[in-house]
Amino acid sequence: MGQFTTGERELGAAVLILLAIIGVAMAAVGRYDPLGIHGAIVLFYSVGLLSLLISGSFASPPDPERFSRYYDDPIKVGVCLTLLWAIFGMFVGVWAAAQLAWPSLNFDTSWASFGRIRPAHTTGVIFGFGGNALLTTSFHVVQRTSRARLADQFSPWFVLLGFNLFCLIAVSGYFLGVTQSKEYAEAEWYADIWLVIVWVTYFFLYVRTLARRKEPHIYVANWYYLAFIIVVAILHIVNNLAVPISLGHAKSYTIWAGVQDSMVQWWYGHNAVAFFLTAGFLAMLYYYLPKRAERPIFSYRLSILSFWGITFFYMWAGSHHLHYTALPHWVQNLGMTFSVMLLVPSWASAGNALLTLNGAWHKVRDDATLRFMMMAAFFYGLSTFEGSFLAIRPVNSLSHYTDWTVGHVHAGALGWVAMITFGALYTLVPSIWKRERMYSAALVEVHFWLALIGTLIYVFAMWNSGIIQGLMWRTYSPDNTLVYSFVDTLVAMYPYYIARAFGGLLFLLGAIVAAYNVWMTIRTPETVLKEASDDLPIGAGTLNGATTSPAE
């Protein structure tokens, strides 16, 4: 924030003072309700940032030459927040997995029960880790592919710190028992309203930066980032339309009722996977993979076609989560059909990424960072095939409500989302901090194998567990009664739950190794490198040289 002008400091102070007043009001009207506790959190968060802002007010004026460089300071903070949330979210995930094998790990307390720490895990990983990674990389990519500095200096901080305030309110609320009981949308109404404000600011910042671009062409990664930003806003607003009990209570009730609520929820839930956990991370893939491999995208046209296929097909697929329910049969068929059709654009993206590595496979062998991205593309292809397969009604009758679904989700979350994120961070960090390389290539190698082995143990354990569960639940005796009780299935699952916790622990250890490696890279003295022409916001030239240009 040392680069803020006087006007930007005044604007920041005004926003933080207003937010602090809102926090005081929430605490006053909420009193002993969780709303009051969240008001106190908002107040302390605002005052802390305000003191940080004021402490730099007497520093030397910002460098006038700063506008000739990219604005990377929010990106640096975003990298640190991404890794902090990764460790927190994955730790809570390992804790939740261990509770399934050893239930006493809830310590006989309500706040540590599985029902509370599970949404803390999903929010911490999806929004805390994944969301910060998306914000951070999008700020980096849009500047480099547009050859333009971010549109202003205040908005990136408002978006980044405002988004993390939402994550903090949401996660702390789950430990307090505050939830809407909606998958991936458990945060209550006041947190949802705040996220809308932050997200609209994010959208306008991104569009304004693109409008300032020095490159006539909008690179495909920006298409995916824009789809992620716009569609997530629509999904979030529609799914979270709710009426609070009163302005002094955290609890609210959705305006949707019955099966309509279920349909809206899984329209949101599946498209959160589509546009938060797929489109945004495909944007990472289409930028950082070619940059690291120093190869052009295999087919730029194919990346555009897969973009439109994913954008159109995904919007109709959510109802496959509701097979064998009260949802009309034709809606279930619609979701199943579009889920199968999704295989085409999804595999087009995965294939495009792997074919980009033609002529660079020797680099994959030697470079663990590139191997992260290669395995991410592989797991993306695997999990999208599995998703289309599980959406078919007869298959779904076996898999639904079992651990097979958990294995499928984590093949995508660990194998695809986390691996492409770590690959992007290992590419981004030396560039942003002007280091020649990461502190330790050996630690990147260790992280890769911890992540890969942990993912495979986790996914294979859940595949086996889920299929056994499904088969036991549908096994009937000759007199048409169930052969196995529910407790029998739990006994059969026990070794797989231990394996699941162990696989998650390995992945968590890998994230800790990554955080240490990044921290040591930051502490390493800056390398005096000649600034590349494609790392300046002003000037002519092609889009990042040959590394991201179309091959056709």
PDB file of N, CA and C in Angstrom, residues 490-523:
ATOM      1  N   LEU A 490     -20.389 -49.503   7.391  1.00  0.00           N
ATOM      2  CA  LEU A 490     -19.386 -48.691   8.069  1.00  0.00           C
ATOM      3  C   LEU A 490     -18.165 -49.518   8.452  1.00  0.00           C
ATOM      4  N   VAL A 491     -18.389 -50.728   8.893  1.00  0.00           N
ATOM      5  CA  VAL A 491     -17.274 -51.617   9.232  1.00  0.00           C
ATOM      6  C   VAL A 491     -16.431 -51.899   7.991  1.00  0.00           C
ATOM      7  N   ALA A 492     -17.104 -52.119   6.856  1.00  0.00           N
ATOM      8  CA  ALA A 492     -16.383 -52.381   5.612  1.00  0.00           C
ATOM      9  C   ALA A 492     -15.598 -51.162   5.154  1.00  0.00           C
ATOM     10  N   MET A 493     -16.084 -49.952   5.471  1.00  0.00           N
ATOM     11  CA  MET A 493     -15.428 -48.720   5.026  1.00  0.00           C
ATOM     12  C   MET A 493     -14.216 -48.342   5.881  1.00  0.00           C
ATOM     13  N   TYR A 494     -14.114 -48.904   7.076  1.00  0.00           N
ATOM     14  CA  TYR A 494     -13.135 -48.419   8.055  1.00  0.00           C
ATOM     15  C   TYR A 494     -11.704 -48.337   7.513  1.00  0.00           C
ATOM     16  N   PRO A 495     -11.158 -49.384   6.898  1.00  0.00           N
ATOM     17  CA  PRO A 495      -9.770 -49.267   6.401  1.00  0.00           C
ATOM     18  C   PRO A 495      -9.629 -48.208   5.316  1.00  0.00           C
ATOM     19  N   TYR A 496     -10.680 -48.017   4.515  1.00  0.00           N
ATOM     20  CA  TYR A 496     -10.606 -47.008   3.454  1.00  0.00           C
ATOM     21  C   TYR A 496     -10.621 -45.597   4.036  1.00  0.00           C
ATOM     22  N   TYR A 497     -11.313 -45.408   5.160  1.00  0.00           N
ATOM     23  CA  TYR A 497     -11.318 -44.093   5.791  1.00  0.00           C
ATOM     24  C   TYR A 497      -9.942 -43.758   6.373  1.00  0.00           C
ATOM     25  N   ILE A 498      -9.246 -44.766   6.870  1.00  0.00           N
ATOM     26  CA  ILE A 498      -7.875 -44.532   7.343  1.00  0.00           C
ATOM     27  C   ILE A 498      -6.971 -44.162   6.170  1.00  0.00           C
ATOM     28  N   ALA A 499      -7.113 -44.897   5.055  1.00  0.00           N
ATOM     29  CA  ALA A 499      -6.315 -44.586   3.859  1.00  0.00           C
ATOM     30  C   ALA A 499      -6.627 -43.187   3.352  1.00  0.00           C
ATOM     31  N   ARG A 500      -7.912 -42.814   3.419  1.00  0.00           N
ATOM     32  CA  ARG A 500      -8.317 -41.481   2.969  1.00  0.00           C
ATOM     33  C   ARG A 500      -7.621 -40.394   3.790  1.00  0.00           C
ATOM     34  N   ALA A 501      -7.617 -40.556   5.099  1.00  0.00           N
ATOM     35  CA  ALA A 501      -6.966 -39.567   5.960  1.00  0.00           C
ATOM     36  C   ALA A 501      -5.473 -39.506   5.697  1.00  0.00           C
ATOM     37  N   PHE A 502      -4.855 -40.661   5.441  1.00  0.00           N
ATOM     38  CA  PHE A 502      -3.415 -40.694   5.167  1.00  0.00           C
ATOM     39  C   PHE A 502      -3.101 -39.996   3.845  1.00  0.00           C
ATOM     40  N   GLY A 503      -3.906 -40.254   2.819  1.00  0.00           N
ATOM     41  CA  GLY A 503      -3.690 -39.580   1.534  1.00  0.00           C
ATOM     42  C   GLY A 503      -3.827 -38.071   1.666  1.00  0.00           C
ATOM     43  N   GLY A 504      -4.843 -37.625   2.410  1.00  0.00           N
ATOM     44  CA  GLY A 504      -5.011 -36.193   2.629  1.00  0.00           C
ATOM     45  C   GLY A 504      -3.855 -35.599   3.414  1.00  0.00           C
ATOM     46  N   LEU A 505      -3.324 -36.358   4.378  1.00  0.00           N
ATOM     47  CA  LEU A 505      -2.181 -35.886   5.161  1.00  0.00           C
ATOM     48  C   LEU A 505      -0.964 -35.667   4.265  1.00  0.00           C
ATOM     49  N   LEU A 506      -0.719 -36.589   3.336  1.00  0.00           N
ATOM     50  CA  LEU A 506       0.405 -36.408   2.404  1.00  0.00           C
ATOM     51  C   LEU A 506       0.224 -35.140   1.581  1.00  0.00           C
ATOM     52  N   PHE A 507      -1.001 -34.892   1.130  1.00  0.00           N
ATOM     53  CA  PHE A 507      -1.244 -33.698   0.327  1.00  0.00           C
ATOM     54  C   PHE A 507      -1.034 -32.438   1.168  1.00  0.00           C
ATOM     55  N   LEU A 508      -1.464 -32.472   2.428  1.00  0.00           N
ATOM     56  CA  LEU A 508      -1.249 -31.341   3.328  1.00  0.00           C
ATOM     57  C   LEU A 508       0.240 -31.087   3.539  1.00  0.00           C
ATOM     58  N   LEU A 509       1.015 -32.140   3.740  1.00  0.00           N
ATOM     59  CA  LEU A 509       2.463 -31.985   3.900  1.00  0.00           C
ATOM     60  C   LEU A 509       3.081 -31.338   2.663  1.00  0.00           C
ATOM     61  N   GLY A 510       2.573 -31.708   1.476  1.00  0.00           N
ATOM     62  CA  GLY A 510       3.055 -31.085   0.248  1.00  0.00           C
ATOM     63  C   GLY A 510       2.769 -29.595   0.227  1.00  0.00           C
ATOM     64  N   ALA A 511       1.585 -29.190   0.691  1.00  0.00           N
ATOM     65  CA  ALA A 511       1.239 -27.758   0.730  1.00  0.00           C
ATOM     66  C   ALA A 511       2.155 -27.009   1.697  1.00  0.00           C
ATOM     67  N   ILE A 512       2.497 -27.636   2.822  1.00  0.00           N
ATOM     68  CA  ILE A 512       3.417 -27.006   3.780  1.00  0.00           C
ATOM     69  C   ILE A 512       4.802 -26.852   3.161  1.00  0.00           C
ATOM     70  N   VAL A 513       5.247 -27.867   2.431  1.00  0.00           N
ATOM     71  CA  VAL A 513       6.532 -27.779   1.725  1.00  0.00           C
ATOM     72  C   VAL A 513       6.505 -26.630   0.723  1.00  0.00           C
ATOM     73  N   ALA A 514       5.395 -26.484  -0.002  1.00  0.00           N
ATOM     74  CA  ALA A 514       5.266 -25.404  -0.979  1.00  0.00           C
ATOM     75  C   ALA A 514       5.343 -24.044  -0.302  1.00  0.00           C
ATOM     76  N   ALA A 515       4.645 -23.892   0.828  1.00  0.00           N
ATOM     77  CA  ALA A 515       4.664 -22.613   1.545  1.00  0.00           C
ATOM     78  C   ALA A 515       6.076 -22.275   2.009  1.00  0.00           C
ATOM     79  N   TYR A 516       6.800 -23.273   2.522  1.00  0.00           N
ATOM     80  CA  TYR A 516       8.179 -23.037   2.954  1.00  0.00           C
ATOM     81  C   TYR A 516       9.063 -22.641   1.776  1.00  0.00           C
ATOM     82  N   ASN A 517       8.904 -23.334   0.659  1.00  0.00           N
ATOM     83  CA  ASN A 517       9.713 -23.042  -0.524  1.00  0.00           C
ATOM     84  C   ASN A 517       9.448 -21.632  -1.047  1.00  0.00           C
ATOM     85  N   VAL A 518       8.182 -21.241  -1.061  1.00  0.00           N
ATOM     86  CA  VAL A 518       7.838 -19.889  -1.506  1.00  0.00           C
ATOM     87  C   VAL A 518       8.412 -18.857  -0.546  1.00  0.00           C
ATOM     88  N   TRP A 519       8.280 -19.107   0.763  1.00  0.00           N
ATOM     89  CA  TRP A 519       8.801 -18.172   1.755  1.00  0.00           C
ATOM     90  C   TRP A 519      10.313 -17.994   1.607  1.00  0.00           C
ATOM     91  N   MET A 520      11.035 -19.081   1.420  1.00  0.00           N
ATOM     92  CA  MET A 520      12.483 -18.985   1.264  1.00  0.00           C
ATOM     93  C   MET A 520      12.851 -18.316  -0.062  1.00  0.00           C
ATOM     94  N   THR A 521      12.037 -18.508  -1.084  1.00  0.00           N
ATOM     95  CA  THR A 521      12.278 -17.819  -2.361  1.00  0.00           C
ATOM     96  C   THR A 521      12.141 -16.316  -2.188  1.00  0.00           C
ATOM     97  N   ILE A 522      11.128 -15.901  -1.426  1.00  0.00           N
ATOM     98  CA  ILE A 522      10.914 -14.469  -1.181  1.00  0.00           C
ATOM     99  C   ILE A 522      12.085 -13.882  -0.391  1.00  0.00           C
ATOM    100  N   ARG A 523      12.607 -14.649   0.547  1.00  0.00           N
ATOM    101  CA  ARG A 523      13.704 -14.163   1.399  1.00  0.00           C
ATOM    102  C   ARG A 523      15.035 -14.149   0.669  1.00  0.00           C
TER     103      ARG A 523
END
